[in-house]
PDB file of C-alpha atoms and ligand atoms in Angstrom:
ATOM      1  CA  MET W   1     110.818  95.612 101.057  1.00  0.00           C
ATOM      2  CA  LYS W   2     108.197  97.793 102.740  1.00  0.00           C
ATOM      3  CA  ARG W   3     107.818 101.223 101.220  1.00  0.00           C
ATOM      4  CA  ALA W   4     107.264 104.501 103.069  1.00  0.00           C
ATOM      5  CA  VAL W   5     106.433 107.911 101.729  1.00  0.00           C
ATOM      6  CA  CYS W   6     108.300 110.404 103.929  1.00  0.00           C
ATOM      7  CA  VAL W   7     107.046 113.956 103.851  1.00  0.00           C
ATOM      8  CA  CYS W   8     110.218 115.972 104.345  1.00  0.00           C
ATOM      9  CA  SER W   9     110.561 119.744 104.657  1.00  0.00           C
ATOM     10  CA  GLY W  10     114.307 119.610 105.219  1.00  0.00           C
ATOM     11  CA  GLY W  11     113.877 120.538 108.888  1.00  0.00           C
ATOM     12  CA  ILE W  12     114.772 118.541 111.980  1.00  0.00           C
ATOM     13  CA  ASP W  13     111.398 116.936 112.719  1.00  0.00           C
ATOM     14  CA  SER W  14     110.687 115.431 109.306  1.00  0.00           C
ATOM     15  CA  THR W  15     114.326 114.388 108.879  1.00  0.00           C
ATOM     16  CA  VAL W  16     114.279 112.487 112.175  1.00  0.00           C
ATOM     17  CA  ALA W  17     110.958 110.855 111.189  1.00  0.00           C
ATOM     18  CA  ALA W  18     112.390 109.816 107.793  1.00  0.00           C
ATOM     19  CA  THR W  19     115.503 108.427 109.462  1.00  0.00           C
ATOM     20  CA  ILE W  20     113.327 106.380 111.836  1.00  0.00           C
ATOM     21  CA  ALA W  21     111.577 104.921 108.768  1.00  0.00           C
ATOM     22  CA  ALA W  22     114.922 104.104 107.152  1.00  0.00           C
ATOM     23  CA  ARG W  23     116.226 102.413 110.324  1.00  0.00           C
ATOM     24  CA  ALA W  24     112.990 100.388 110.513  1.00  0.00           C
ATOM     25  CA  GLY W  25     113.842  98.902 107.113  1.00  0.00           C
ATOM     26  CA  TYR W  26     111.531 100.897 104.871  1.00  0.00           C
ATOM     27  CA  GLU W  27     112.446 101.822 101.329  1.00  0.00           C
ATOM     28  CA  LEU W  28     112.112 105.628 101.304  1.00  0.00           C
ATOM     29  CA  TYR W  29     110.090 107.704  98.850  1.00  0.00           C
ATOM     30  CA  ILE W  30     110.653 111.266  99.937  1.00  0.00           C
ATOM     31  CA  LEU W  31     108.112 113.952  99.128  1.00  0.00           C
ATOM     32  CA  HIS W  32     108.873 117.646  99.443  1.00  0.00           C
ATOM     33  CA  VAL W  33     106.133 120.180  98.963  1.00  0.00           C
ATOM     34  CA  SER W  34     106.650 123.704  97.755  1.00  0.00           C
ATOM     35  CA  TYR W  35     103.763 125.972  98.763  1.00  0.00           C
ATOM     36  CA  GLY W  36     105.465 129.274  98.066  1.00  0.00           C
ATOM     37  CA  GLN W  37     107.371 129.424 101.355  1.00  0.00           C
ATOM     38  CA  ARG W  38     110.189 131.980 101.581  1.00  0.00           C
ATOM     39  CA  ALA W  39     112.821 129.381 102.428  1.00  0.00           C
ATOM     40  CA  GLU W  40     111.968 127.024  99.556  1.00  0.00           C
ATOM     41  CA  ALA W  41     115.344 127.169  97.756  1.00  0.00           C
ATOM     42  CA  ARG W  42     117.276 126.336 100.932  1.00  0.00           C
ATOM     43  CA  GLU W  43     114.753 123.678 101.937  1.00  0.00           C
ATOM     44  CA  ARG W  44     115.154 121.963  98.545  1.00  0.00           C
ATOM     45  CA  GLU W  45     118.910 122.012  98.894  1.00  0.00           C
ATOM     46  CA  ALA W  46     118.620 120.418 102.338  1.00  0.00           C
ATOM     47  CA  VAL W  47     116.123 117.773 101.204  1.00  0.00           C
ATOM     48  CA  ASN W  48     118.321 116.799  98.251  1.00  0.00           C
ATOM     49  CA  LYS W  49     121.239 116.132 100.591  1.00  0.00           C
ATOM     50  CA  ILE W  50     119.082 114.365 103.196  1.00  0.00           C
ATOM     51  CA  ALA W  51     117.508 112.079 100.556  1.00  0.00           C
ATOM     52  CA  ALA W  52     120.963 111.136  99.273  1.00  0.00           C
ATOM     53  CA  ARG W  53     122.259 110.476 102.796  1.00  0.00           C
ATOM     54  CA  LEU W  54     119.275 108.255 103.634  1.00  0.00           C
ATOM     55  CA  ASN W  55     119.576 106.370 100.315  1.00  0.00           C
ATOM     56  CA  ALA W  56     116.040 107.273  99.293  1.00  0.00           C
ATOM     57  CA  SER W  57     114.754 105.383  96.264  1.00  0.00           C
ATOM     58  CA  GLU W  58     112.980 108.463  94.989  1.00  0.00           C
ATOM     59  CA  LEU W  59     112.681 112.171  95.758  1.00  0.00           C
ATOM     60  CA  ARG W  60     109.616 114.000  94.483  1.00  0.00           C
ATOM     61  CA  PHE W  61     108.984 117.728  94.519  1.00  0.00           C
ATOM     62  CA  VAL W  62     105.386 118.865  94.330  1.00  0.00           C
ATOM     63  CA  GLU W  63     104.333 122.436  93.643  1.00  0.00           C
ATOM     64  CA  LEU W  64     101.321 123.731  95.556  1.00  0.00           C
ATOM     65  CA  GLY W  65     101.550 127.365  94.519  1.00  0.00           C
ATOM     66  CA  PHE W  66      97.831 127.814  94.978  1.00  0.00           C
ATOM     67  CA  LEU W  67      98.333 127.814  98.753  1.00  0.00           C
ATOM     68  CA  LYS W  68     100.393 130.963  98.354  1.00  0.00           C
ATOM     69  CA  ASP W  69      97.767 132.464  96.074  1.00  0.00           C
ATOM     70  CA  LEU W  70      95.206 131.987  98.815  1.00  0.00           C
ATOM     71  CA  GLY W  71      97.540 134.099 100.978  1.00  0.00           C
ATOM     72  CA  GLY W  72      97.353 134.795 104.672  1.00  0.00           C
ATOM     73  CA  SER W  73     100.664 133.429 105.990  1.00  0.00           C
ATOM     74  CA  ALA W  74     103.954 135.036 106.993  1.00  0.00           C
ATOM     75  CA  LEU W  75     105.682 132.026 105.423  1.00  0.00           C
ATOM     76  CA  THR W  76     104.347 132.762 101.948  1.00  0.00           C
ATOM     77  CA  ASP W  77     103.245 136.371 101.945  1.00  0.00           C
ATOM     78  CA  GLN W  78     106.044 138.948 101.717  1.00  0.00           C
ATOM     79  CA  GLY W  79     103.635 141.537 103.113  1.00  0.00           C
ATOM     80  CA  VAL W  80     103.336 139.699 106.444  1.00  0.00           C
ATOM     81  CA  ALA W  81     106.319 139.862 108.822  1.00  0.00           C
ATOM     82  CA  VAL W  82     107.852 136.619 110.073  1.00  0.00           C
ATOM     83  CA  PRO W  83     107.653 136.619 113.890  1.00  0.00           C
ATOM     84  CA  THR W  84     110.944 136.841 115.759  1.00  0.00           C
ATOM     85  CA  GLY W  85     111.936 135.050 118.934  1.00  0.00           C
ATOM     86  CA  GLU W  86     110.679 137.789 121.229  1.00  0.00           C
ATOM     87  CA  GLU W  87     107.189 137.378 119.849  1.00  0.00           C
ATOM     88  CA  VAL W  88     107.089 133.607 120.267  1.00  0.00           C
ATOM     89  CA  HIS W  89     104.651 132.422 122.926  1.00  0.00           C
ATOM     90  CA  LEU W  90     104.620 128.645 122.947  1.00  0.00           C
ATOM     91  CA  ASP W  91     101.452 128.113 124.936  1.00  0.00           C
ATOM     92  CA  GLU W  92      99.113 130.429 123.094  1.00  0.00           C
ATOM     93  CA  ARG W  93      96.166 129.048 121.211  1.00  0.00           C
ATOM     94  CA  GLU W  94      95.957 132.079 118.962  1.00  0.00           C
ATOM     95  CA  THR W  95      96.516 131.604 115.253  1.00  0.00           C
ATOM     96  CA  PRO W  96     100.177 132.368 114.527  1.00  0.00           C
ATOM     97  CA  SER W  97     101.005 134.513 111.478  1.00  0.00           C
ATOM     98  CA  THR W  98     103.045 131.546 110.195  1.00  0.00           C
ATOM     99  CA  TRP W  99      99.940 129.359 109.929  1.00  0.00           C
ATOM    100  CA  VAL W 100      99.327 128.176 106.353  1.00  0.00           C
ATOM    101  CA  PRO W 101      95.605 127.369 106.097  1.00  0.00           C
ATOM    102  CA  CYS W 102      95.015 123.604 106.053  1.00  0.00           C
ATOM    103  CA  ARG W 103      98.557 122.964 104.838  1.00  0.00           C
ATOM    104  CA  ASN W 104      99.039 119.553 106.415  1.00  0.00           C
ATOM    105  CA  LEU W 105      95.646 118.287 105.279  1.00  0.00           C
ATOM    106  CA  VAL W 106      96.519 119.201 101.687  1.00  0.00           C
ATOM    107  CA  LEU W 107      99.988 117.775 102.140  1.00  0.00           C
ATOM    108  CA  LEU W 108      98.742 114.454 103.515  1.00  0.00           C
ATOM    109  CA  ALA W 109      96.213 114.145 100.699  1.00  0.00           C
ATOM    110  CA  ILE W 110      99.056 114.382  98.182  1.00  0.00           C
ATOM    111  CA  ALA W 111     101.270 112.023 100.174  1.00  0.00           C
ATOM    112  CA  SER W 112      98.352 109.567 100.303  1.00  0.00           C
ATOM    113  CA  ALA W 113      97.895 109.684  96.534  1.00  0.00           C
ATOM    114  CA  TYR W 114     101.621 109.065  96.105  1.00  0.00           C
ATOM    115  CA  ALA W 115     101.538 106.207  98.634  1.00  0.00           C
ATOM    116  CA  GLU W 116      98.578 104.536  96.958  1.00  0.00           C
ATOM    117  CA  SER W 117     100.186 104.792  93.520  1.00  0.00           C
ATOM    118  CA  ILE W 118     103.482 103.195  94.609  1.00  0.00           C
ATOM    119  CA  ARG W 119     101.774 100.789  97.051  1.00  0.00           C
ATOM    120  CA  ALA W 120     103.531 102.198 100.088  1.00  0.00           C
ATOM    121  CA  ASP W 121     102.027 100.970 103.333  1.00  0.00           C
ATOM    122  CA  SER W 122     103.108 103.944 105.440  1.00  0.00           C
ATOM    123  CA  ILE W 123     103.426 107.719 105.305  1.00  0.00           C
ATOM    124  CA  PHE W 124     105.959 109.106 107.791  1.00  0.00           C
ATOM    125  CA  VAL W 125     105.590 112.678 109.005  1.00  0.00           C
ATOM    126  CA  GLY W 126     107.443 114.798 111.559  1.00  0.00           C
ATOM    127  CA  PHE W 127     104.361 116.125 113.353  1.00  0.00           C
ATOM    128  CA  ASN W 128     105.133 116.681 117.020  1.00  0.00           C
ATOM    129  CA  ALA W 129     103.806 117.992 120.323  1.00  0.00           C
ATOM    130  CA  GLU W 130     105.753 121.255 120.143  1.00  0.00           C
ATOM    131  CA  GLU W 131     104.264 122.242 116.796  1.00  0.00           C
ATOM    132  CA  ALA W 132     100.831 120.988 117.859  1.00  0.00           C
ATOM    133  CA  LYS W 133     100.667 123.701 120.532  1.00  0.00           C
ATOM    134  CA  SER W 134     100.310 126.299 117.789  1.00  0.00           C
ATOM    135  CA  TYR W 135      99.290 124.195 114.792  1.00  0.00           C
ATOM    136  CA  PRO W 136      96.346 121.791 115.233  1.00  0.00           C
ATOM    137  CA  ASP W 137      97.276 119.918 112.047  1.00  0.00           C
ATOM    138  CA  ASN W 138     100.307 118.504 113.899  1.00  0.00           C
ATOM    139  CA  SER W 139      98.317 116.798 116.656  1.00  0.00           C
ATOM    140  CA  SER W 140      97.793 113.097 117.335  1.00  0.00           C
ATOM    141  CA  GLU W 141      94.060 113.785 117.063  1.00  0.00           C
ATOM    142  CA  PHE W 142      94.520 115.041 113.504  1.00  0.00           C
ATOM    143  CA  VAL W 143      96.637 112.004 112.566  1.00  0.00           C
ATOM    144  CA  SER W 144      94.222 109.462 114.040  1.00  0.00           C
ATOM    145  CA  ARG W 145      91.195 111.064 112.386  1.00  0.00           C
ATOM    146  CA  TYR W 146      93.022 111.291 109.068  1.00  0.00           C
ATOM    147  CA  ASN W 147      93.858 107.589 109.336  1.00  0.00           C
ATOM    148  CA  MET W 148      90.172 106.873 109.865  1.00  0.00           C
ATOM    149  CA  VAL W 149      89.173 108.548 106.608  1.00  0.00           C
ATOM    150  CA  LEU W 150      92.031 107.188 104.498  1.00  0.00           C
ATOM    151  CA  PRO W 151      90.579 103.689 103.886  1.00  0.00           C
ATOM    152  CA  GLU W 152      87.561 105.395 102.299  1.00  0.00           C
ATOM    153  CA  ALA W 153      89.773 107.531 100.049  1.00  0.00           C
ATOM    154  CA  VAL W 154      91.719 104.824  98.186  1.00  0.00           C
ATOM    155  CA  ALA W 155      90.639 102.244  95.603  1.00  0.00           C
ATOM    156  CA  TYR W 156      88.635  99.237  96.809  1.00  0.00           C
ATOM    157  CA  SER W 157      91.500  97.018  95.696  1.00  0.00           C
ATOM    158  CA  ALA W 158      94.169  99.065  97.497  1.00  0.00           C
ATOM    159  CA  ILE W 159      95.566  98.379 100.942  1.00  0.00           C
ATOM    160  CA  PRO W 160      95.174 101.780 102.564  1.00  0.00           C
ATOM    161  CA  PRO W 161      98.428 103.343 103.780  1.00  0.00           C
ATOM    162  CA  ARG W 162      98.682 104.607 107.354  1.00  0.00           C
ATOM    163  CA  VAL W 163     100.122 107.881 108.513  1.00  0.00           C
ATOM    164  CA  ILE W 164     102.834 107.270 111.112  1.00  0.00           C
ATOM    165  CA  ALA W 165     103.947 110.209 113.249  1.00  0.00           C
ATOM    166  CA  PRO W 166     106.716 108.777 115.450  1.00  0.00           C
ATOM    167  CA  LEU W 167     107.420 112.127 117.139  1.00  0.00           C
ATOM    168  CA  VAL W 168     103.824 113.105 117.825  1.00  0.00           C
ATOM    169  CA  ASP W 169     104.266 113.127 121.626  1.00  0.00           C
ATOM    170  CA  MET W 170     107.720 114.727 121.623  1.00  0.00           C
ATOM    171  CA  HIS W 171     109.053 118.249 122.061  1.00  0.00           C
ATOM    172  CA  LYS W 172     112.174 119.619 120.352  1.00  0.00           C
ATOM    173  CA  PRO W 173     114.802 118.463 122.881  1.00  0.00           C
ATOM    174  CA  GLU W 174     113.469 114.886 122.794  1.00  0.00           C
ATOM    175  CA  ILE W 175     113.303 114.979 118.989  1.00  0.00           C
ATOM    176  CA  ILE W 176     116.935 116.097 118.805  1.00  0.00           C
ATOM    177  CA  LYS W 177     117.990 113.344 121.230  1.00  0.00           C
ATOM    178  CA  LYS W 178     116.019 110.813 119.183  1.00  0.00           C
ATOM    179  CA  GLY W 179     117.697 112.146 116.023  1.00  0.00           C
ATOM    180  CA  ILE W 180     121.130 111.545 117.509  1.00  0.00           C
ATOM    181  CA  GLU W 181     120.097 108.076 118.679  1.00  0.00           C
ATOM    182  CA  VAL W 182     119.010 107.022 115.163  1.00  0.00           C
ATOM    183  CA  LYS W 183     121.911 108.915 113.530  1.00  0.00           C
ATOM    184  CA  ALA W 184     119.710 111.373 111.638  1.00  0.00           C
ATOM    185  CA  PRO W 185     121.732 113.810 109.496  1.00  0.00           C
ATOM    186  CA  LEU W 186     120.882 116.840 111.660  1.00  0.00           C
ATOM    187  CA  GLU W 187     123.838 118.743 110.190  1.00  0.00           C
ATOM    188  CA  LEU W 188     122.077 118.747 106.795  1.00  0.00           C
ATOM    189  CA  THR W 189     118.766 120.120 108.083  1.00  0.00           C
ATOM    190  CA  TYR W 190     117.479 123.631 107.472  1.00  0.00           C
ATOM    191  CA  SER W 191     114.953 125.207 109.852  1.00  0.00           C
ATOM    192  CA  CYS W 192     114.958 128.964 109.189  1.00  0.00           C
ATOM    193  CA  TYR W 193     111.764 130.635 107.931  1.00  0.00           C
ATOM    194  CA  ILE W 194     113.719 133.413 106.197  1.00  0.00           C
ATOM    195  CA  GLY W 195     115.669 131.317 103.703  1.00  0.00           C
ATOM    196  CA  GLY W 196     119.146 132.859 103.920  1.00  0.00           C
ATOM    197  CA  GLU W 197     122.363 130.931 103.335  1.00  0.00           C
ATOM    198  CA  LYS W 198     122.850 130.621 107.103  1.00  0.00           C
ATOM    199  CA  HIS W 199     120.108 130.298 109.720  1.00  0.00           C
ATOM    200  CA  CYS W 200     119.027 133.773 110.830  1.00  0.00           C
ATOM    201  CA  GLY W 201     118.922 132.849 114.531  1.00  0.00           C
ATOM    202  CA  ARG W 202     115.994 135.211 115.171  1.00  0.00           C
ATOM    203  CA  CYS W 203     112.852 133.832 113.562  1.00  0.00           C
ATOM    204  CA  GLU W 204     110.389 131.630 115.446  1.00  0.00           C
ATOM    205  CA  SER W 205     111.727 128.442 113.888  1.00  0.00           C
ATOM    206  CA  CYS W 206     115.386 129.323 114.579  1.00  0.00           C
ATOM    207  CA  VAL W 207     114.500 130.177 118.192  1.00  0.00           C
ATOM    208  CA  HIS W 208     112.817 126.785 118.630  1.00  0.00           C
ATOM    209  CA  ARG W 209     115.845 125.084 117.082  1.00  0.00           C
ATOM    210  CA  ILE W 210     118.364 126.908 119.275  1.00  0.00           C
ATOM    211  CA  ARG W 211     116.333 126.289 122.423  1.00  0.00           C
ATOM    212  CA  GLY W 212     115.849 122.620 121.490  1.00  0.00           C
ATOM    213  CA  PHE W 213     119.555 121.935 121.108  1.00  0.00           C
ATOM    214  CA  ARG W 214     120.325 123.866 124.294  1.00  0.00           C
ATOM    215  CA  MET W 215     117.736 121.937 126.303  1.00  0.00           C
ATOM    216  CA  ALA W 216     118.924 118.645 124.813  1.00  0.00           C
ATOM    217  CA  GLY W 217     122.460 119.523 125.901  1.00  0.00           C
ATOM    218  CA  VAL W 218     123.747 118.914 122.392  1.00  0.00           C
ATOM    219  CA  ALA W 219     125.823 121.162 120.106  1.00  0.00           C
ATOM    220  CA  ASP W 220     123.860 122.535 117.123  1.00  0.00           C
ATOM    221  CA  PRO W 221     125.825 121.692 113.965  1.00  0.00           C
ATOM    222  CA  THR W 222     124.387 124.604 111.958  1.00  0.00           C
ATOM    223  CA  GLU W 223     125.760 128.113 111.446  1.00  0.00           C
ATOM    224  CA  TYR W 224     123.809 131.228 112.453  1.00  0.00           C
ATOM    225  CA  GLU W 225     124.084 134.763 111.112  1.00  0.00           C
ATOM    226  CA  LEU W 226     123.459 136.074 114.600  1.00  0.00           C
ATOM    227  CA  PHE W 227     126.404 134.459 116.385  1.00  0.00           C
TER     228      PHE W 227
HETATM  229 ZN1  LIG X   1     115.546 131.941 111.103  1.00  0.00          ZN
END
């Protein structure tokens, strides 16, 4: 059976990507990275349930606390406010306060090491066009260039894994529709940056989630504090 490392945050995008891998017949090795984000406890809870639902062969948690120590992000630094919906401007090329410096490059390096060690031929990620507007490390350009360097990063005897980003050209409504099509467990996902028991409904990520479900014309199965 083909093996795939699935990088999973517990949110919608990575859960849909992991489900696509499962439906394509891959044996799943799910990797969740803790980098000091505020919502880590709730993300872990979500990933545990998602891994069980998708019959993952393994679930690994990796601690990257040094990213928090480097500072500079609203997701990891309690001194920086998390932006709310009113402050979200989707088309801006400014650096958002939620940017974690080089997070996805670090994350893919770890996923690649995991993939090489278990001889997985693919690494599935939830990178997508909506995130790529604000975060360059979600773009198809980033994925294709990373795939170019990967063969030079593994052992001579290894078959280099490839990063597969099945949602890379999609925005949230399309991702949600795709998730329903492949029967992704969207009801188990957690998107909020704040990390409360329920989704806050106000932060940038919640706003994207709410808008995505609304535009997809689908009921959001999660509960919000706000409503
Ligand atoms: Zn929120």
